[in-house]
Short mmCIF file of C-alpha atoms in Angstrom, two decimals:
data_model
loop_
_atom_site.label_atom_id
_atom_site.label_comp_id
_atom_site.label_asym_id
_atom_site.label_seq_id
_atom_site.Cartn_x
_atom_site.Cartn_y
_atom_site.Cartn_z
CA MET B 104 -69.61 286.44 -41.95
CA ALA B 105 -71.86 289.43 -42.50
CA THR B 106 -72.68 291.00 -45.83
CA ALA B 107 -73.30 294.69 -46.32
CA THR B 108 -76.56 294.02 -48.08
CA THR B 109 -78.34 291.53 -45.83
CA GLY B 110 -76.34 291.34 -42.62
CA LYS B 111 -76.79 287.54 -42.64
CA GLU B 112 -74.12 284.90 -42.30
CA THR B 113 -73.14 283.58 -45.72
CA SER B 114 -70.63 281.19 -47.24
CA LEU B 115 -69.55 280.37 -50.76
CA GLU B 116 -71.75 277.27 -50.59
CA ASP B 117 -74.79 279.53 -50.18
CA LEU B 118 -73.98 281.44 -53.37
CA ILE B 119 -73.69 278.60 -55.91
CA ARG B 120 -76.12 278.53 -58.86
CA LEU B 121 -78.11 275.41 -59.68
CA LEU B 122 -76.83 275.62 -63.26
CA PRO B 123 -73.89 277.57 -64.71
CA ASP B 124 -74.71 280.96 -66.17
CA PRO B 125 -75.74 280.37 -69.82
CA GLN B 126 -74.70 283.96 -70.63
CA ALA B 127 -71.09 283.41 -69.56
CA PRO B 128 -68.53 284.20 -72.28
CA LEU B 129 -67.43 281.45 -74.61
CA PRO B 130 -64.08 279.76 -73.90
CA PRO B 131 -61.02 281.44 -75.41
CA LEU B 132 -60.29 281.08 -79.09
CA SER B 133 -57.37 278.88 -80.11
CA GLN B 134 -53.99 280.59 -80.15
CA ASN B 135 -53.91 280.69 -83.95
CA ILE B 136 -57.40 282.12 -84.31
CA TYR B 137 -56.81 284.62 -81.52
CA THR B 138 -53.60 285.77 -83.25
CA VAL B 139 -55.57 286.38 -86.44
CA VAL B 140 -58.27 288.26 -84.51
CA THR B 141 -55.60 290.34 -82.77
CA TRP B 142 -54.05 291.32 -86.10
CA LEU B 143 -57.44 292.23 -87.56
CA VAL B 144 -58.23 294.33 -84.51
CA TYR B 145 -54.84 295.99 -84.82
CA LEU B 146 -55.60 296.91 -88.44
CA VAL B 147 -58.86 298.50 -87.29
CA TYR B 148 -56.92 300.30 -84.57
CA LEU B 149 -54.40 301.64 -87.11
CA SER B 150 -57.25 302.91 -89.29
CA ILE B 151 -58.75 304.83 -86.35
CA VAL B 152 -55.53 306.37 -84.99
CA PRO B 153 -54.96 308.93 -87.81
CA ILE B 154 -58.36 310.45 -87.02
CA TYR B 155 -58.35 309.91 -83.27
CA LEU B 156 -54.88 311.33 -82.60
CA PRO B 157 -55.54 314.86 -83.99
CA TYR B 158 -58.84 314.86 -82.09
CA LEU B 159 -57.04 314.13 -78.81
CA ILE B 160 -54.47 316.86 -79.47
CA LEU B 161 -57.19 319.38 -80.31
CA LEU B 162 -59.13 318.35 -77.21
CA HIS B 163 -56.08 318.93 -75.04
CA ILE B 164 -55.49 322.39 -76.52
CA LEU B 165 -59.07 323.65 -76.40
CA LEU B 166 -60.27 322.27 -73.08
CA PRO B 167 -58.83 323.13 -69.67
CA ARG B 168 -56.83 320.34 -68.09
CA PRO B 169 -58.88 318.36 -65.55
CA PHE B 170 -55.89 318.47 -63.17
CA PRO B 171 -52.47 320.18 -63.46
CA SER B 172 -50.35 317.06 -63.94
CA TRP B 173 -52.47 315.76 -66.85
CA THR B 174 -50.15 316.01 -69.86
CA LEU B 175 -50.77 315.60 -73.58
CA SER B 176 -48.63 312.46 -73.53
CA GLN B 177 -50.74 310.96 -70.74
CA ARG B 178 -53.96 311.77 -72.57
CA ILE B 179 -52.75 310.19 -75.81
CA ASN B 180 -51.18 307.09 -74.23
CA THR B 181 -54.17 306.46 -71.97
CA ARG B 182 -56.78 306.85 -74.69
CA LEU B 183 -54.89 304.78 -77.27
CA SER B 184 -54.29 302.00 -74.75
CA LYS B 185 -57.96 301.98 -73.80
CA LEU B 186 -58.97 301.95 -77.48
CA GLN B 187 -56.95 298.77 -78.05
CA SER B 188 -58.40 297.14 -74.93
CA THR B 189 -61.95 298.05 -75.93
CA LEU B 190 -61.56 296.59 -79.41
CA LEU B 191 -60.33 293.30 -77.91
CA ALA B 192 -62.74 293.25 -74.98
CA TRP B 193 -65.25 290.92 -76.65
CA TRP B 194 -62.90 287.91 -76.68
CA LEU B 195 -61.25 286.09 -73.83
CA PRO B 196 -57.52 285.67 -74.47
CA PRO B 197 -56.02 282.17 -74.50
CA ILE B 198 -52.92 281.36 -72.46
CA LEU B 199 -50.14 282.21 -74.91
CA PHE B 200 -47.15 280.75 -73.05
CA ASP B 201 -46.01 277.84 -70.92
CA GLU B 202 -47.01 278.83 -67.39
CA TRP B 203 -44.33 276.61 -65.85
CA LYS B 204 -41.32 278.19 -67.55
CA VAL B 205 -39.07 281.05 -66.46
CA GLU B 206 -37.50 281.29 -69.93
CA VAL B 207 -40.48 283.24 -71.28
CA TRP B 208 -39.67 286.25 -69.11
CA LYS B 209 -36.42 287.87 -70.27
CA MET B 210 -35.92 290.20 -67.31
CA TYR B 211 -35.82 287.23 -64.94
CA THR B 212 -33.64 285.04 -67.13
CA ASP B 213 -31.14 287.87 -67.62
CA GLU B 214 -30.82 288.38 -63.87
CA THR B 215 -30.55 284.68 -63.09
CA GLU B 216 -27.79 284.31 -65.69
CA THR B 217 -25.79 287.16 -64.13
CA GLY B 218 -26.22 285.74 -60.63
CA LYS B 219 -28.34 288.63 -59.34
CA LEU B 220 -31.39 286.47 -58.84
CA GLU B 221 -32.42 282.91 -58.11
CA VAL B 222 -35.79 281.67 -59.37
CA GLU B 223 -36.94 278.21 -58.34
CA ILE B 224 -40.03 276.63 -59.90
CA VAL B 225 -42.18 275.08 -57.18
CA SER B 226 -44.95 272.52 -57.73
CA LEU B 227 -47.82 273.54 -55.46
CA PRO B 228 -49.97 270.54 -54.47
CA PRO B 229 -53.77 270.78 -54.69
CA ILE B 230 -55.66 271.63 -51.53
CA ASP B 231 -57.42 268.92 -49.56
CA GLU B 232 -60.95 268.01 -50.67
CA LYS B 233 -62.31 269.09 -47.29
CA MET B 234 -61.43 272.69 -48.22
CA VAL B 235 -63.34 272.82 -51.51
CA VAL B 236 -66.86 274.07 -52.16
CA SER B 237 -68.49 270.66 -51.99
CA SER B 238 -71.59 271.49 -54.04
CA LEU B 239 -69.48 272.59 -57.02
CA LEU B 240 -68.14 269.54 -58.84
CA ASP B 241 -66.93 271.15 -62.07
CA VAL B 242 -64.05 273.10 -60.48
CA ARG B 243 -61.48 270.96 -58.71
CA PRO B 244 -58.17 271.58 -56.94
CA ALA B 245 -55.12 271.25 -59.18
CA VAL B 246 -51.34 271.23 -59.12
CA ARG B 247 -50.08 274.73 -59.96
CA PRO B 248 -46.69 276.34 -60.57
CA GLY B 249 -45.19 278.75 -58.10
CA PHE B 250 -41.99 280.75 -58.50
CA MET B 251 -39.72 281.24 -55.50
CA ILE B 252 -37.82 284.46 -56.12
CA ILE B 253 -34.65 285.06 -54.10
CA PRO B 254 -32.64 288.21 -54.92
CA LYS B 255 -28.89 288.03 -54.36
CA ASP B 256 -28.45 291.82 -54.34
CA THR B 257 -30.98 293.37 -51.95
CA VAL B 258 -31.33 297.14 -51.83
CA TYR B 259 -31.71 297.24 -48.06
CA GLN B 260 -30.60 295.07 -45.19
CA PRO B 261 -33.11 292.24 -44.74
CA VAL B 262 -36.04 293.25 -42.55
CA THR B 263 -35.83 289.78 -41.03
CA LYS B 264 -34.74 286.36 -42.21
CA ALA B 265 -37.83 284.78 -40.68
CA ARG B 266 -40.40 286.30 -43.03
CA VAL B 267 -41.57 285.45 -46.52
CA ILE B 268 -43.69 287.07 -49.23
CA LEU B 269 -46.65 285.43 -50.95
CA HIS B 270 -47.31 287.39 -54.14
CA ILE B 271 -50.53 287.20 -56.16
CA HIS B 272 -50.31 288.91 -59.54
CA GLY B 273 -52.96 290.95 -61.33
CA GLY B 274 -54.45 290.67 -64.81
CA GLY B 275 -58.22 290.86 -64.37
CA TYR B 276 -58.39 287.09 -63.70
CA ILE B 277 -58.05 286.50 -67.46
CA ARG B 278 -54.33 287.02 -68.08
CA GLY B 279 -51.01 287.49 -66.35
CA HIS B 280 -48.17 285.51 -64.81
CA PRO B 281 -46.07 285.77 -61.64
CA LEU B 282 -43.07 286.96 -63.66
CA TRP B 283 -44.74 289.34 -66.13
CA THR B 284 -43.75 292.41 -64.07
CA SER B 285 -40.80 293.22 -61.84
CA PHE B 286 -43.11 293.85 -58.86
CA PRO B 287 -42.39 290.65 -56.87
CA VAL B 288 -38.62 290.86 -57.33
CA ASP B 289 -38.63 294.61 -56.60
CA ILE B 290 -40.35 294.02 -53.25
CA ALA B 291 -38.21 290.97 -52.46
CA ARG B 292 -35.13 293.03 -53.20
CA ALA B 293 -36.33 296.00 -51.13
CA THR B 294 -37.20 293.89 -48.08
CA GLY B 295 -34.57 291.17 -48.34
CA MET B 296 -37.36 288.59 -48.08
CA PRO B 297 -37.82 285.56 -50.36
CA CYS B 298 -40.99 285.72 -52.44
CA LEU B 299 -43.25 282.91 -53.65
CA SER B 300 -45.44 284.08 -56.54
CA VAL B 301 -48.31 281.75 -57.43
CA CYS B 302 -49.51 281.15 -60.98
CA TYR B 303 -53.20 280.66 -60.30
CA ARG B 304 -55.65 279.49 -62.93
CA LYS B 305 -57.26 282.18 -65.07
CA THR B 306 -61.05 282.18 -65.12
CA LEU B 307 -61.29 281.63 -68.87
CA GLU B 308 -63.55 278.57 -68.99
CA SER B 309 -65.81 276.34 -66.91
CA SER B 310 -63.09 274.25 -65.28
CA SER B 311 -61.06 277.28 -64.16
CA ALA B 312 -63.81 279.72 -63.12
CA PHE B 313 -64.22 280.75 -59.50
CA PRO B 314 -63.30 279.32 -57.05
CA ALA B 315 -60.33 277.83 -58.98
CA PRO B 316 -58.02 280.85 -58.39
CA LEU B 317 -58.92 280.76 -54.71
CA TYR B 318 -57.97 277.09 -54.42
CA ASP B 319 -54.63 277.83 -56.09
CA ALA B 320 -53.85 280.83 -53.85
CA LEU B 321 -54.76 278.77 -50.80
CA SER B 322 -52.43 275.97 -51.90
CA ALA B 323 -49.57 278.48 -52.09
CA TYR B 324 -50.37 279.83 -48.63
CA LEU B 325 -50.53 276.33 -47.15
CA TYR B 326 -47.23 275.48 -48.84
CA LEU B 327 -45.51 278.45 -47.17
CA THR B 328 -47.09 277.91 -43.77
CA GLN B 329 -45.56 274.44 -43.59
CA THR B 330 -42.28 276.31 -43.00
CA TYR B 331 -43.30 279.77 -41.80
CA PRO B 332 -45.95 280.75 -39.26
CA GLY B 333 -48.80 282.70 -40.82
CA SER B 334 -47.78 285.79 -38.85
CA SER B 335 -44.48 285.82 -40.78
CA VAL B 336 -46.15 285.93 -44.20
CA LEU B 337 -46.53 289.17 -46.16
CA LEU B 338 -49.46 288.81 -48.57
CA LEU B 339 -48.53 291.06 -51.51
CA ALA B 340 -50.81 291.66 -54.48
CA GLU B 341 -51.87 294.09 -57.17
CA SER B 342 -55.13 294.75 -59.03
CA ALA B 343 -57.17 291.52 -59.42
CA GLY B 344 -54.49 289.83 -57.35
CA GLY B 345 -55.49 292.21 -54.56
CA HIS B 346 -59.06 290.99 -54.86
CA LEU B 347 -57.87 287.39 -54.66
CA ALA B 348 -55.71 288.22 -51.63
CA LEU B 349 -58.75 289.60 -49.79
CA LEU B 350 -60.82 286.58 -50.83
CA LEU B 351 -58.03 284.30 -49.62
CA SER B 352 -57.90 286.05 -46.25
CA ARG B 353 -61.63 285.54 -45.78
CA TYR B 354 -61.43 281.90 -46.88
CA ILE B 355 -58.55 281.29 -44.46
CA ARG B 356 -60.74 282.65 -41.69
CA HIS B 357 -63.57 280.34 -42.80
CA PHE B 358 -61.33 277.36 -41.95
CA SER B 359 -59.94 278.96 -38.77
CA LEU B 360 -56.41 279.02 -40.18
CA PRO B 361 -53.85 281.62 -39.02
CA GLN B 362 -53.94 284.88 -40.97
CA PRO B 363 -50.88 286.38 -42.67
CA GLY B 364 -49.13 288.95 -40.51
CA TYR B 365 -49.21 291.60 -43.23
CA ILE B 366 -51.30 292.44 -46.28
CA ALA B 367 -49.92 294.94 -48.82
CA LEU B 368 -52.13 295.78 -51.79
CA LEU B 369 -51.50 297.94 -54.84
CA SER B 370 -54.68 299.22 -56.53
CA PRO B 371 -56.78 296.22 -55.41
CA TRP B 372 -59.95 295.43 -57.34
CA ALA B 373 -62.37 295.53 -54.43
CA ASP B 374 -65.79 295.59 -56.11
CA LEU B 375 -66.57 293.09 -58.86
CA SER B 376 -70.05 294.62 -59.10
CA MET B 377 -68.32 297.77 -60.45
CA SER B 378 -70.80 300.05 -58.72
CA TYR B 379 -68.69 302.91 -57.33
CA PRO B 380 -68.79 306.47 -58.80
CA SER B 381 -65.12 306.55 -59.85
CA TYR B 382 -65.89 304.09 -62.67
CA LYS B 383 -67.54 307.09 -64.34
CA SER B 384 -65.65 310.04 -62.90
CA ASN B 385 -62.22 308.59 -63.75
CA LYS B 386 -63.06 306.79 -67.00
CA ASP B 387 -61.29 309.41 -69.14
CA TYR B 388 -57.99 309.07 -67.29
CA ASP B 389 -57.38 305.43 -66.45
CA THR B 390 -56.22 302.76 -68.89
CA LEU B 391 -58.57 300.14 -67.46
CA CYS B 392 -61.39 299.15 -69.83
CA PRO B 393 -64.80 298.63 -68.11
CA ARG B 394 -66.06 296.49 -71.00
CA ARG B 395 -63.16 294.10 -70.60
CA LEU B 396 -63.60 294.03 -66.82
CA ARG B 397 -67.27 293.06 -67.21
CA THR B 398 -66.37 290.26 -69.60
CA ALA B 399 -63.84 289.00 -67.07
CA VAL B 400 -66.38 289.12 -64.23
CA ASN B 401 -69.02 287.29 -66.26
CA SER B 402 -66.56 284.52 -67.04
CA ALA B 403 -65.24 284.25 -63.48
CA MET B 404 -68.67 284.22 -61.82
CA ARG B 405 -70.44 281.65 -64.01
CA TYR B 406 -71.14 279.29 -61.07
CA PHE B 407 -72.42 281.95 -58.67
CA ILE B 408 -75.79 283.64 -58.36
CA PRO B 409 -75.95 287.34 -59.40
CA ALA B 410 -76.41 288.43 -55.78
CA ALA B 411 -72.99 286.98 -54.96
CA LEU B 412 -71.34 289.97 -56.62
CA LYS B 413 -72.55 292.27 -53.85
CA THR B 414 -71.32 290.08 -50.99
CA GLU B 415 -68.15 290.50 -48.98
CA TRP B 416 -66.64 287.57 -50.87
CA PHE B 417 -66.59 289.19 -54.29
CA SER B 418 -67.00 292.88 -53.47
CA PRO B 419 -65.03 293.31 -50.22
CA ALA B 420 -65.45 297.08 -50.49
CA ASN B 421 -69.13 296.46 -49.62
CA ALA B 422 -68.42 294.39 -46.50
CA GLU B 423 -69.63 295.70 -43.17
CA SER B 424 -66.86 296.96 -40.92
CA LYS B 425 -67.47 294.25 -38.35
CA SER B 426 -66.78 291.55 -40.94
CA TRP B 427 -63.13 292.68 -40.91
CA SER B 428 -62.78 292.37 -37.14
CA TYR B 429 -60.94 289.05 -37.52
CA LEU B 430 -57.97 290.98 -38.95
CA LYS B 431 -57.83 293.09 -35.81
CA GLU B 432 -58.12 290.01 -33.60
CA GLU B 433 -55.09 288.45 -35.32
CA ARG B 434 -53.19 291.76 -35.42
CA VAL B 435 -52.87 291.81 -39.19
CA LYS B 436 -51.35 295.03 -40.54
CA VAL B 437 -52.75 296.28 -43.85
CA TYR B 438 -51.21 298.70 -46.35
CA ILE B 439 -53.02 299.88 -49.49
CA GLN B 440 -51.83 302.24 -52.22
CA TYR B 441 -54.14 303.52 -54.95
CA GLY B 442 -54.19 306.12 -57.72
CA GLY B 443 -56.35 309.20 -57.30
CA ARG B 444 -57.44 308.98 -60.95
CA GLU B 445 -57.95 305.24 -61.30
CA LEU B 446 -61.28 303.49 -61.83
CA PHE B 447 -61.01 301.59 -58.54
CA ARG B 448 -60.39 304.70 -56.41
CA ASP B 449 -63.72 304.91 -54.57
CA GLU B 450 -64.04 301.21 -53.80
CA ILE B 451 -60.48 301.13 -52.43
CA VAL B 452 -61.20 304.09 -50.15
CA SER B 453 -64.41 302.37 -48.98
CA LEU B 454 -62.49 299.14 -48.31
CA ALA B 455 -59.90 300.92 -46.17
CA GLU B 456 -62.50 302.92 -44.26
CA ARG B 457 -64.44 299.77 -43.39
CA MET B 458 -61.29 298.03 -42.22
CA LYS B 459 -60.40 301.04 -40.07
CA GLY B 460 -63.95 300.99 -38.72
CA ALA B 461 -63.26 297.48 -37.42
CA GLY B 462 -60.10 298.68 -35.69
CA VAL B 463 -57.76 297.04 -38.21
CA GLU B 464 -54.34 298.71 -38.38
CA THR B 465 -54.73 300.05 -41.92
CA THR B 466 -52.57 302.52 -43.85
CA LEU B 467 -54.14 304.01 -46.98
CA ARG B 468 -51.84 305.91 -49.32
CA GLU B 469 -53.13 307.93 -52.28
CA ASP B 470 -50.88 308.43 -55.25
CA VAL B 471 -52.28 311.87 -56.08
CA ASP B 472 -53.48 311.99 -59.71
CA GLY B 473 -51.97 308.52 -60.17
CA LEU B 474 -53.44 305.83 -62.40
CA HIS B 475 -54.06 302.12 -61.81
CA THR B 476 -51.06 300.22 -60.38
CA ALA B 477 -48.70 303.16 -60.93
CA GLY B 478 -46.61 301.69 -58.11
CA LEU B 479 -45.45 298.94 -60.48
CA SER B 480 -43.37 301.28 -62.60
CA GLU B 481 -43.89 305.01 -61.95
CA PRO B 482 -40.83 306.01 -59.88
CA ARG B 483 -42.53 308.21 -57.29
CA ALA B 484 -45.38 305.80 -56.57
CA LYS B 485 -43.02 302.82 -56.64
CA ASN B 486 -40.63 304.37 -54.12
CA THR B 487 -43.49 305.42 -51.86
CA PHE B 488 -44.93 301.89 -51.86
CA GLN B 489 -41.58 300.37 -50.93
CA GLU B 490 -40.80 302.92 -48.22
CA ASP B 491 -44.26 302.60 -46.67
CA LEU B 492 -44.03 298.81 -46.77
CA LEU B 493 -40.65 298.82 -45.05
CA GLY B 494 -42.05 301.13 -42.39
CA MET B 495 -44.93 298.72 -41.74
CA LEU B 496 -42.63 295.71 -41.54
CA LYS B 497 -40.23 297.42 -39.14
CA ALA B 498 -42.91 298.88 -36.86
#
């Protein structure tokens, strides 16, 4: 597999450090201590808001809008959200809930109780030892929870009964859960396809750093492909989940396993080196916090040499076009939606262009002036994502 920087064949084994990064963030605080820290940060936030809010209003009145759809409400909500994220960016969050339970997520429990939805908790077995990075002994395969989501009230007629969705959620590799948004059930409902969403390990400490999430995503894929051929799998992901989906695809190829038939990504994080211009040009509009992203990367990458960040494994937007040719060979169809004002814009465009350069059937859809993962909840972007996805599946 070629890298954009050296053009040489590389594997994850080649990128392991002799010793873990001593500068990696400390493990998460305990839940009790983190709760106290969160409250203290919130008090600081409340002390800043009375000064910051009039400043934002004045800024909006005095300066021309950067683009027509940029409203005062968007400016205030975006900046206040980013302020909170920045204040908390120095600490890794602990897992604050039982990852194996549906009961934590009210939207899903409400729909299961009314018979609109079935959610089955699946125990995903660890991958075989022959599929692990053998030189890395501190990160091992593990049993992980998956959630099989089966809507009982689909919006459309099923695209086909012989396909299935594998969903990988976002959260910057440091937070999140398969059921924390309605995205997987929305897509399952729109397509009429069952959806398995994997709860992969978050890269919060030594035992769960990379490649732990990769092992967990692979275990979910292998679980599904015991029943479905790879060509019948739709790999669906958003944000950091999109990064993991691309990493999974490359790892699958490494073991000569069948690729999924479809890959659909919403605002995928495609450059962990965070080197593209839109990190600066869009920093005033997007809610993503670069400081928090860097903390997440430093924690996730503790077992890998610094140069690994620039490789196709961890920054797929930097991969040479020819390194995506395996997707063309296996006739994988790719769909990507991104926001025109999000931090990841330029890396996503680069990713799609390089895939197209390899002849991969790739559809890139810009949500004009949209922010990161707007397709999760913003009606126009959400509808566009679903309609485009249905078009790809039916083609």
